[in-house]
JSON list of C-alpha atoms in Angstrom, two decimals:
[
{"chain": "A", "resi": 1, "resn": "MET", "atom": "CA", "xyz": [-38.67, -16.80, -52.66]},
{"chain": "A", "resi": 2, "resn": "THR", "atom": "CA", "xyz": [-35.43, -16.80, -51.19]},
{"chain": "A", "resi": 3, "resn": "ALA", "atom": "CA", "xyz": [-34.66, -14.06, -48.73]},
{"chain": "A", "resi": 4, "resn": "ARG", "atom": "CA", "xyz": [-31.46, -11.94, -49.62]},
{"chain": "A", "resi": 5, "resn": "THR", "atom": "CA", "xyz": [-29.79, -9.33, -47.79]},
{"chain": "A", "resi": 6, "resn": "VAL", "atom": "CA", "xyz": [-29.85, -5.90, -49.60]},
{"chain": "A", "resi": 7, "resn": "ARG", "atom": "CA", "xyz": [-26.44, -4.28, -49.97]},
{"chain": "A", "resi": 8, "resn": "GLY", "atom": "CA", "xyz": [-26.20, -1.03, -47.95]},
{"chain": "A", "resi": 9, "resn": "ALA", "atom": "CA", "xyz": [-29.60, -1.81, -45.65]},
{"chain": "A", "resi": 10, "resn": "ARG", "atom": "CA", "xyz": [-29.41, -0.57, -42.13]},
{"chain": "A", "resi": 11, "resn": "ALA", "atom": "CA", "xyz": [-29.95, -3.11, -39.39]},
{"chain": "A", "resi": 12, "resn": "VAL", "atom": "CA", "xyz": [-32.89, -2.53, -37.23]},
{"chain": "A", "resi": 13, "resn": "GLY", "atom": "CA", "xyz": [-33.24, -3.08, -33.76]},
{"chain": "A", "resi": 14, "resn": "ARG", "atom": "CA", "xyz": [-30.79, -2.96, -30.71]},
{"chain": "A", "resi": 15, "resn": "ARG", "atom": "CA", "xyz": [-26.80, -3.14, -31.66]},
{"chain": "A", "resi": 16, "resn": "PRO", "atom": "CA", "xyz": [-25.31, -6.60, -30.80]},
{"chain": "A", "resi": 17, "resn": "GLY", "atom": "CA", "xyz": [-22.16, -6.87, -28.83]},
{"chain": "A", "resi": 18, "resn": "SER", "atom": "CA", "xyz": [-18.84, -5.78, -30.64]},
{"chain": "A", "resi": 19, "resn": "PRO", "atom": "CA", "xyz": [-15.24, -4.96, -29.53]},
{"chain": "A", "resi": 20, "resn": "ASP", "atom": "CA", "xyz": [-16.26, -1.25, -28.78]},
{"chain": "A", "resi": 21, "resn": "THR", "atom": "CA", "xyz": [-19.68, -2.33, -27.23]},
{"chain": "A", "resi": 22, "resn": "ARG", "atom": "CA", "xyz": [-18.27, -1.67, -23.54]},
{"chain": "A", "resi": 23, "resn": "GLY", "atom": "CA", "xyz": [-16.58, 1.47, -24.50]},
{"chain": "A", "resi": 24, "resn": "SER", "atom": "CA", "xyz": [-20.01, 2.75, -25.83]},
{"chain": "A", "resi": 25, "resn": "ILE", "atom": "CA", "xyz": [-21.75, 1.77, -22.68]},
{"chain": "A", "resi": 26, "resn": "VAL", "atom": "CA", "xyz": [-19.15, 3.56, -20.60]},
{"chain": "A", "resi": 27, "resn": "ALA", "atom": "CA", "xyz": [-19.61, 6.70, -22.69]},
{"chain": "A", "resi": 28, "resn": "ALA", "atom": "CA", "xyz": [-23.39, 6.62, -22.23]},
{"chain": "A", "resi": 29, "resn": "ALA", "atom": "CA", "xyz": [-22.95, 5.94, -18.63]},
{"chain": "A", "resi": 30, "resn": "ARG", "atom": "CA", "xyz": [-20.59, 8.96, -18.17]},
{"chain": "A", "resi": 31, "resn": "GLU", "atom": "CA", "xyz": [-23.40, 11.15, -19.86]},
{"chain": "A", "resi": 32, "resn": "GLU", "atom": "CA", "xyz": [-26.29, 9.57, -17.92]},
{"chain": "A", "resi": 33, "resn": "PHE", "atom": "CA", "xyz": [-24.26, 10.12, -14.60]},
{"chain": "A", "resi": 34, "resn": "ALA", "atom": "CA", "xyz": [-23.65, 13.52, -15.34]},
{"chain": "A", "resi": 35, "resn": "VAL", "atom": "CA", "xyz": [-26.87, 14.74, -16.58]},
{"chain": "A", "resi": 36, "resn": "HIS", "atom": "CA", "xyz": [-29.23, 12.70, -14.16]},
{"chain": "A", "resi": 37, "resn": "GLY", "atom": "CA", "xyz": [-26.89, 11.93, -11.19]},
{"chain": "A", "resi": 38, "resn": "PHE", "atom": "CA", "xyz": [-25.90, 8.61, -9.63]},
{"chain": "A", "resi": 39, "resn": "ALA", "atom": "CA", "xyz": [-29.15, 7.93, -7.96]},
{"chain": "A", "resi": 40, "resn": "GLN", "atom": "CA", "xyz": [-31.42, 8.58, -10.86]},
{"chain": "A", "resi": 41, "resn": "THR", "atom": "CA", "xyz": [-29.45, 6.68, -13.51]},
{"chain": "A", "resi": 42, "resn": "SER", "atom": "CA", "xyz": [-30.30, 3.05, -13.96]},
{"chain": "A", "resi": 43, "resn": "LEU", "atom": "CA", "xyz": [-28.48, 0.16, -16.05]},
{"chain": "A", "resi": 44, "resn": "ARG", "atom": "CA", "xyz": [-31.68, 0.29, -18.12]},
{"chain": "A", "resi": 45, "resn": "SER", "atom": "CA", "xyz": [-31.32, 3.99, -19.07]},
{"chain": "A", "resi": 46, "resn": "VAL", "atom": "CA", "xyz": [-27.55, 3.58, -19.89]},
{"chain": "A", "resi": 47, "resn": "ALA", "atom": "CA", "xyz": [-28.36, 0.68, -22.10]},
{"chain": "A", "resi": 48, "resn": "ARG", "atom": "CA", "xyz": [-31.40, 2.71, -23.90]},
{"chain": "A", "resi": 49, "resn": "SER", "atom": "CA", "xyz": [-28.66, 5.71, -24.15]},
{"chain": "A", "resi": 50, "resn": "ALA", "atom": "CA", "xyz": [-25.89, 3.38, -25.68]},
{"chain": "A", "resi": 51, "resn": "GLY", "atom": "CA", "xyz": [-28.29, 1.63, -27.90]},
{"chain": "A", "resi": 52, "resn": "VAL", "atom": "CA", "xyz": [-27.66, -1.76, -26.57]},
{"chain": "A", "resi": 53, "resn": "ASP", "atom": "CA", "xyz": [-29.74, -4.52, -24.80]},
{"chain": "A", "resi": 54, "resn": "PRO", "atom": "CA", "xyz": [-29.69, -4.08, -21.01]},
{"chain": "A", "resi": 55, "resn": "ALA", "atom": "CA", "xyz": [-28.38, -7.88, -20.85]},
{"chain": "A", "resi": 56, "resn": "LEU", "atom": "CA", "xyz": [-25.24, -6.28, -22.36]},
{"chain": "A", "resi": 57, "resn": "VAL", "atom": "CA", "xyz": [-24.69, -3.91, -19.60]},
{"chain": "A", "resi": 58, "resn": "HIS", "atom": "CA", "xyz": [-25.25, -6.55, -17.14]},
{"chain": "A", "resi": 59, "resn": "HIS", "atom": "CA", "xyz": [-22.59, -8.95, -19.03]},
{"chain": "A", "resi": 60, "resn": "TYR", "atom": "CA", "xyz": [-19.96, -6.25, -18.79]},
{"chain": "A", "resi": 61, "resn": "PHE", "atom": "CA", "xyz": [-20.64, -4.71, -15.28]},
{"chain": "A", "resi": 62, "resn": "ALA", "atom": "CA", "xyz": [-21.65, -6.38, -12.08]},
{"chain": "A", "resi": 63, "resn": "GLY", "atom": "CA", "xyz": [-24.00, -3.29, -11.22]},
{"chain": "A", "resi": 64, "resn": "LYS", "atom": "CA", "xyz": [-24.30, 0.25, -11.08]},
{"chain": "A", "resi": 65, "resn": "ASP", "atom": "CA", "xyz": [-21.39, 1.06, -8.86]},
{"chain": "A", "resi": 66, "resn": "GLU", "atom": "CA", "xyz": [-19.03, -1.01, -11.12]},
{"chain": "A", "resi": 67, "resn": "LEU", "atom": "CA", "xyz": [-20.17, 0.83, -14.09]},
{"chain": "A", "resi": 68, "resn": "PHE", "atom": "CA", "xyz": [-19.87, 4.19, -12.26]},
{"chain": "A", "resi": 69, "resn": "LEU", "atom": "CA", "xyz": [-16.29, 3.54, -11.61]},
{"chain": "A", "resi": 70, "resn": "ALA", "atom": "CA", "xyz": [-15.76, 2.62, -15.09]},
{"chain": "A", "resi": 71, "resn": "ALA", "atom": "CA", "xyz": [-17.24, 5.93, -15.99]},
{"chain": "A", "resi": 72, "resn": "LEU", "atom": "CA", "xyz": [-14.85, 7.70, -13.76]},
{"chain": "A", "resi": 73, "resn": "ASP", "atom": "CA", "xyz": [-11.99, 5.65, -15.08]},
{"chain": "A", "resi": 74, "resn": "ILE", "atom": "CA", "xyz": [-11.06, 4.09, -11.65]},
{"chain": "A", "resi": 75, "resn": "PRO", "atom": "CA", "xyz": [-9.93, 0.53, -12.24]},
{"chain": "A", "resi": 76, "resn": "PHE", "atom": "CA", "xyz": [-10.59, -0.56, -8.86]},
{"chain": "A", "resi": 77, "resn": "SER", "atom": "CA", "xyz": [-13.48, -0.44, -6.02]},
{"chain": "A", "resi": 78, "resn": "PRO", "atom": "CA", "xyz": [-12.40, 1.97, -3.28]},
{"chain": "A", "resi": 79, "resn": "LYS", "atom": "CA", "xyz": [-15.73, 1.28, -1.56]},
{"chain": "A", "resi": 80, "resn": "ASP", "atom": "CA", "xyz": [-15.22, -2.56, -1.20]},
{"chain": "A", "resi": 81, "resn": "GLU", "atom": "CA", "xyz": [-11.39, -1.90, -0.16]},
{"chain": "A", "resi": 82, "resn": "LEU", "atom": "CA", "xyz": [-12.49, 0.99, 2.33]},
{"chain": "A", "resi": 83, "resn": "ARG", "atom": "CA", "xyz": [-15.25, -1.62, 3.97]},
{"chain": "A", "resi": 84, "resn": "ALA", "atom": "CA", "xyz": [-12.53, -3.96, 4.67]},
{"chain": "A", "resi": 85, "resn": "ALA", "atom": "CA", "xyz": [-9.93, -1.29, 6.04]},
{"chain": "A", "resi": 86, "resn": "LEU", "atom": "CA", "xyz": [-12.64, -0.09, 8.56]},
{"chain": "A", "resi": 87, "resn": "ASP", "atom": "CA", "xyz": [-12.99, -3.19, 10.41]},
{"chain": "A", "resi": 88, "resn": "VAL", "atom": "CA", "xyz": [-11.16, -1.92, 13.59]},
{"chain": "A", "resi": 89, "resn": "PRO", "atom": "CA", "xyz": [-11.98, -0.62, 16.96]},
{"chain": "A", "resi": 90, "resn": "HIS", "atom": "CA", "xyz": [-13.92, 2.95, 16.94]},
{"chain": "A", "resi": 91, "resn": "GLU", "atom": "CA", "xyz": [-10.85, 4.34, 18.51]},
{"chain": "A", "resi": 92, "resn": "GLN", "atom": "CA", "xyz": [-8.67, 3.63, 15.50]},
{"chain": "A", "resi": 93, "resn": "LEU", "atom": "CA", "xyz": [-11.14, 4.86, 12.98]},
{"chain": "A", "resi": 94, "resn": "GLY", "atom": "CA", "xyz": [-9.69, 8.44, 12.34]},
{"chain": "A", "resi": 95, "resn": "GLU", "atom": "CA", "xyz": [-6.16, 7.26, 11.67]},
{"chain": "A", "resi": 96, "resn": "THR", "atom": "CA", "xyz": [-7.47, 4.26, 9.77]},
{"chain": "A", "resi": 97, "resn": "ILE", "atom": "CA", "xyz": [-9.31, 6.30, 7.36]},
{"chain": "A", "resi": 98, "resn": "ILE", "atom": "CA", "xyz": [-6.12, 8.58, 6.62]},
{"chain": "A", "resi": 99, "resn": "ARG", "atom": "CA", "xyz": [-4.13, 5.52, 6.11]},
{"chain": "A", "resi": 100, "resn": "PHE", "atom": "CA", "xyz": [-6.57, 4.08, 3.83]},
{"chain": "A", "resi": 101, "resn": "VAL", "atom": "CA", "xyz": [-6.56, 7.29, 1.73]},
{"chain": "A", "resi": 102, "resn": "LEU", "atom": "CA", "xyz": [-2.94, 7.76, 1.85]},
{"chain": "A", "resi": 103, "resn": "ARG", "atom": "CA", "xyz": [-2.43, 4.05, 0.64]},
{"chain": "A", "resi": 104, "resn": "ILE", "atom": "CA", "xyz": [-4.68, 4.43, -2.16]},
{"chain": "A", "resi": 105, "resn": "TRP", "atom": "CA", "xyz": [-3.32, 7.87, -3.41]},
{"chain": "A", "resi": 106, "resn": "ASP", "atom": "CA", "xyz": [0.39, 6.85, -3.08]},
{"chain": "A", "resi": 107, "resn": "ASP", "atom": "CA", "xyz": [-0.10, 3.84, -5.39]},
{"chain": "A", "resi": 108, "resn": "PRO", "atom": "CA", "xyz": [1.59, 4.94, -8.52]},
{"chain": "A", "resi": 109, "resn": "THR", "atom": "CA", "xyz": [-0.64, 3.01, -10.65]},
{"chain": "A", "resi": 110, "resn": "ARG", "atom": "CA", "xyz": [-3.75, 4.67, -9.35]},
{"chain": "A", "resi": 111, "resn": "GLN", "atom": "CA", "xyz": [-2.63, 8.18, -8.75]},
{"chain": "A", "resi": 112, "resn": "PRO", "atom": "CA", "xyz": [-2.75, 9.58, -12.41]},
{"chain": "A", "resi": 113, "resn": "GLY", "atom": "CA", "xyz": [-6.29, 8.30, -12.65]},
{"chain": "A", "resi": 114, "resn": "LEU", "atom": "CA", "xyz": [-7.35, 9.71, -9.26]},
{"chain": "A", "resi": 115, "resn": "LEU", "atom": "CA", "xyz": [-5.68, 12.87, -10.19]},
{"chain": "A", "resi": 116, "resn": "ALA", "atom": "CA", "xyz": [-7.66, 13.30, -13.48]},
{"chain": "A", "resi": 117, "resn": "VAL", "atom": "CA", "xyz": [-10.89, 12.78, -11.49]},
{"chain": "A", "resi": 118, "resn": "LEU", "atom": "CA", "xyz": [-9.82, 15.29, -8.79]},
{"chain": "A", "resi": 119, "resn": "ARG", "atom": "CA", "xyz": [-8.91, 18.01, -11.44]},
{"chain": "A", "resi": 120, "resn": "SER", "atom": "CA", "xyz": [-12.10, 17.34, -13.59]},
{"chain": "A", "resi": 121, "resn": "SER", "atom": "CA", "xyz": [-14.33, 17.95, -10.63]},
{"chain": "A", "resi": 122, "resn": "ALA", "atom": "CA", "xyz": [-12.67, 21.26, -9.77]},
{"chain": "A", "resi": 123, "resn": "THR", "atom": "CA", "xyz": [-13.32, 22.65, -13.35]},
{"chain": "A", "resi": 124, "resn": "THR", "atom": "CA", "xyz": [-16.62, 21.27, -14.39]},
{"chain": "A", "resi": 125, "resn": "GLU", "atom": "CA", "xyz": [-19.85, 20.92, -12.60]},
{"chain": "A", "resi": 126, "resn": "HIS", "atom": "CA", "xyz": [-20.95, 17.82, -13.99]},
{"chain": "A", "resi": 127, "resn": "ALA", "atom": "CA", "xyz": [-17.55, 16.12, -12.73]},
{"chain": "A", "resi": 128, "resn": "THR", "atom": "CA", "xyz": [-18.34, 17.63, -9.25]},
{"chain": "A", "resi": 129, "resn": "ALA", "atom": "CA", "xyz": [-21.64, 16.27, -9.05]},
{"chain": "A", "resi": 130, "resn": "LEU", "atom": "CA", "xyz": [-20.58, 13.01, -10.30]},
{"chain": "A", "resi": 131, "resn": "LEU", "atom": "CA", "xyz": [-17.75, 12.67, -7.90]},
{"chain": "A", "resi": 132, "resn": "ARG", "atom": "CA", "xyz": [-19.89, 13.63, -4.98]},
{"chain": "A", "resi": 133, "resn": "ASP", "atom": "CA", "xyz": [-23.09, 12.02, -5.46]},
{"chain": "A", "resi": 134, "resn": "GLY", "atom": "CA", "xyz": [-21.47, 8.82, -6.68]},
{"chain": "A", "resi": 135, "resn": "LEU", "atom": "CA", "xyz": [-18.13, 8.16, -5.07]},
{"chain": "A", "resi": 136, "resn": "VAL", "atom": "CA", "xyz": [-17.86, 10.53, -1.97]},
{"chain": "A", "resi": 137, "resn": "ASP", "atom": "CA", "xyz": [-21.30, 9.69, -0.59]},
{"chain": "A", "resi": 138, "resn": "ALA", "atom": "CA", "xyz": [-20.63, 6.02, -1.17]},
{"chain": "A", "resi": 139, "resn": "LEU", "atom": "CA", "xyz": [-17.54, 6.03, 0.81]},
{"chain": "A", "resi": 140, "resn": "MET", "atom": "CA", "xyz": [-18.73, 8.16, 3.39]},
{"chain": "A", "resi": 141, "resn": "ALA", "atom": "CA", "xyz": [-21.74, 5.80, 4.11]},
{"chain": "A", "resi": 142, "resn": "GLU", "atom": "CA", "xyz": [-19.26, 3.15, 4.75]},
{"chain": "A", "resi": 143, "resn": "VAL", "atom": "CA", "xyz": [-17.69, 5.34, 7.46]},
{"chain": "A", "resi": 144, "resn": "SER", "atom": "CA", "xyz": [-20.87, 6.32, 9.00]},
{"chain": "A", "resi": 145, "resn": "ALA", "atom": "CA", "xyz": [-21.79, 2.64, 9.01]},
{"chain": "A", "resi": 146, "resn": "ALA", "atom": "CA", "xyz": [-18.34, 1.49, 10.59]},
{"chain": "A", "resi": 147, "resn": "ALA", "atom": "CA", "xyz": [-18.77, 4.42, 13.03]},
{"chain": "A", "resi": 148, "resn": "GLY", "atom": "CA", "xyz": [-22.22, 3.90, 14.04]},
{"chain": "A", "resi": 149, "resn": "LEU", "atom": "CA", "xyz": [-23.20, 7.25, 13.70]},
{"chain": "A", "resi": 150, "resn": "THR", "atom": "CA", "xyz": [-26.66, 8.59, 14.36]},
{"chain": "A", "resi": 151, "resn": "ASP", "atom": "CA", "xyz": [-25.98, 12.16, 12.91]},
{"chain": "A", "resi": 152, "resn": "PRO", "atom": "CA", "xyz": [-23.94, 11.59, 9.90]},
{"chain": "A", "resi": 153, "resn": "GLU", "atom": "CA", "xyz": [-25.40, 14.66, 8.19]},
{"chain": "A", "resi": 154, "resn": "THR", "atom": "CA", "xyz": [-23.57, 16.83, 10.63]},
{"chain": "A", "resi": 155, "resn": "ARG", "atom": "CA", "xyz": [-20.57, 14.94, 11.26]},
{"chain": "A", "resi": 156, "resn": "ILE", "atom": "CA", "xyz": [-19.63, 13.56, 7.61]},
{"chain": "A", "resi": 157, "resn": "PRO", "atom": "CA", "xyz": [-19.16, 16.68, 5.93]},
{"chain": "A", "resi": 158, "resn": "PHE", "atom": "CA", "xyz": [-16.28, 17.75, 8.30]},
{"chain": "A", "resi": 159, "resn": "VAL", "atom": "CA", "xyz": [-14.82, 14.52, 7.64]},
{"chain": "A", "resi": 160, "resn": "ILE", "atom": "CA", "xyz": [-14.95, 14.99, 3.87]},
{"chain": "A", "resi": 161, "resn": "SER", "atom": "CA", "xyz": [-13.47, 18.49, 4.24]},
{"chain": "A", "resi": 162, "resn": "GLN", "atom": "CA", "xyz": [-10.77, 17.37, 6.10]},
{"chain": "A", "resi": 163, "resn": "THR", "atom": "CA", "xyz": [-9.86, 14.40, 3.97]},
{"chain": "A", "resi": 164, "resn": "ILE", "atom": "CA", "xyz": [-10.21, 16.13, 0.66]},
{"chain": "A", "resi": 165, "resn": "GLY", "atom": "CA", "xyz": [-8.06, 19.07, 1.96]},
{"chain": "A", "resi": 166, "resn": "LEU", "atom": "CA", "xyz": [-5.19, 16.59, 2.89]},
{"chain": "A", "resi": 167, "resn": "ILE", "atom": "CA", "xyz": [-5.53, 14.97, -0.70]},
{"chain": "A", "resi": 168, "resn": "PHE", "atom": "CA", "xyz": [-5.34, 18.50, -2.42]},
{"chain": "A", "resi": 169, "resn": "ALA", "atom": "CA", "xyz": [-2.40, 19.58, -0.24]},
{"chain": "A", "resi": 170, "resn": "ARG", "atom": "CA", "xyz": [-0.42, 16.46, -0.60]},
{"chain": "A", "resi": 171, "resn": "TYR", "atom": "CA", "xyz": [-1.04, 15.38, -4.18]},
{"chain": "A", "resi": 172, "resn": "VAL", "atom": "CA", "xyz": [-2.07, 18.41, -6.02]},
{"chain": "A", "resi": 173, "resn": "LEU", "atom": "CA", "xyz": [-0.32, 21.60, -4.37]},
{"chain": "A", "resi": 174, "resn": "ARG", "atom": "CA", "xyz": [2.47, 19.28, -3.11]},
{"chain": "A", "resi": 175, "resn": "LEU", "atom": "CA", "xyz": [2.88, 21.18, 0.00]},
{"chain": "A", "resi": 176, "resn": "GLU", "atom": "CA", "xyz": [6.21, 20.18, 2.23]},
{"chain": "A", "resi": 177, "resn": "PRO", "atom": "CA", "xyz": [6.72, 18.63, 4.28]},
{"chain": "A", "resi": 178, "resn": "LEU", "atom": "CA", "xyz": [3.36, 17.20, 3.90]},
{"chain": "A", "resi": 179, "resn": "THR", "atom": "CA", "xyz": [3.97, 15.69, 0.59]},
{"chain": "A", "resi": 180, "resn": "SER", "atom": "CA", "xyz": [7.06, 13.75, 1.69]},
{"chain": "A", "resi": 181, "resn": "MET", "atom": "CA", "xyz": [5.76, 12.64, 5.24]},
{"chain": "A", "resi": 182, "resn": "PRO", "atom": "CA", "xyz": [5.66, 9.03, 5.80]},
{"chain": "A", "resi": 183, "resn": "PRO", "atom": "CA", "xyz": [1.79, 7.84, 5.80]},
{"chain": "A", "resi": 184, "resn": "ASP", "atom": "CA", "xyz": [2.01, 6.88, 9.37]},
{"chain": "A", "resi": 185, "resn": "GLN", "atom": "CA", "xyz": [3.19, 10.13, 10.35]},
{"chain": "A", "resi": 186, "resn": "VAL", "atom": "CA", "xyz": [0.53, 11.98, 8.32]},
{"chain": "A", "resi": 187, "resn": "ALA", "atom": "CA", "xyz": [-2.02, 9.70, 10.01]},
{"chain": "A", "resi": 188, "resn": "ALA", "atom": "CA", "xyz": [-0.80, 10.53, 13.54]},
{"chain": "A", "resi": 189, "resn": "HIS", "atom": "CA", "xyz": [-1.30, 14.13, 12.90]},
{"chain": "A", "resi": 190, "resn": "VAL", "atom": "CA", "xyz": [-4.61, 14.20, 11.09]},
{"chain": "A", "resi": 191, "resn": "GLY", "atom": "CA", "xyz": [-6.45, 10.99, 12.37]},
{"chain": "A", "resi": 192, "resn": "PRO", "atom": "CA", "xyz": [-7.20, 12.63, 15.67]},
{"chain": "A", "resi": 193, "resn": "THR", "atom": "CA", "xyz": [-9.06, 15.42, 14.00]},
{"chain": "A", "resi": 194, "resn": "LEU", "atom": "CA", "xyz": [-11.16, 12.94, 12.06]},
{"chain": "A", "resi": 195, "resn": "GLN", "atom": "CA", "xyz": [-11.67, 11.08, 15.39]},
{"chain": "A", "resi": 196, "resn": "ARG", "atom": "CA", "xyz": [-13.10, 14.40, 16.96]},
{"chain": "A", "resi": 197, "resn": "TYR", "atom": "CA", "xyz": [-15.30, 14.90, 13.83]},
{"chain": "A", "resi": 198, "resn": "LEU", "atom": "CA", "xyz": [-16.67, 11.22, 14.14]},
{"chain": "A", "resi": 199, "resn": "PHE", "atom": "CA", "xyz": [-17.29, 10.85, 17.71]},
{"chain": "A", "resi": 200, "resn": "ASP", "atom": "CA", "xyz": [-17.01, 14.19, 20.01]}
]
């Protein structure tokens, strides 16, 4: 007896790859990260939520960090860029961090997406947790490692507060003369404060 496809029958099993498979994975990841947090979300759990084989998640994304950035709609890896930027002597770290932040935020191709993430984090609890647990923690771990901190739990929150305050004032509130001040001048003003938070 010849096998025949029944018209209208539903396919059983995991969905194969399709043009919108990546979008489905990103949407599922966004929900998983929001509900369970960065640490408790796995690529396998995202695949299960998206209804795809875990191999497809690995096909589209190199790892959880990359998937997380896609869920936040940030099309670059700030952690990798920060790690490279922090390869400087300890006495230059404060100003280096500020220059890095301003270079990223002053980029007109990146700023709209970053502003969207920042504004979302200010209005929804899930977005706040997502930004804090997945991105800020990862970036500050790079800072802590570069500075060789033995007490990051005390120092890093102050670095975060100073940096986020600067971002909010320059790019959201657009306070003058801070908004139009050249990056090197901003770094010269704010960098020593970060330096004190890190080492004094």
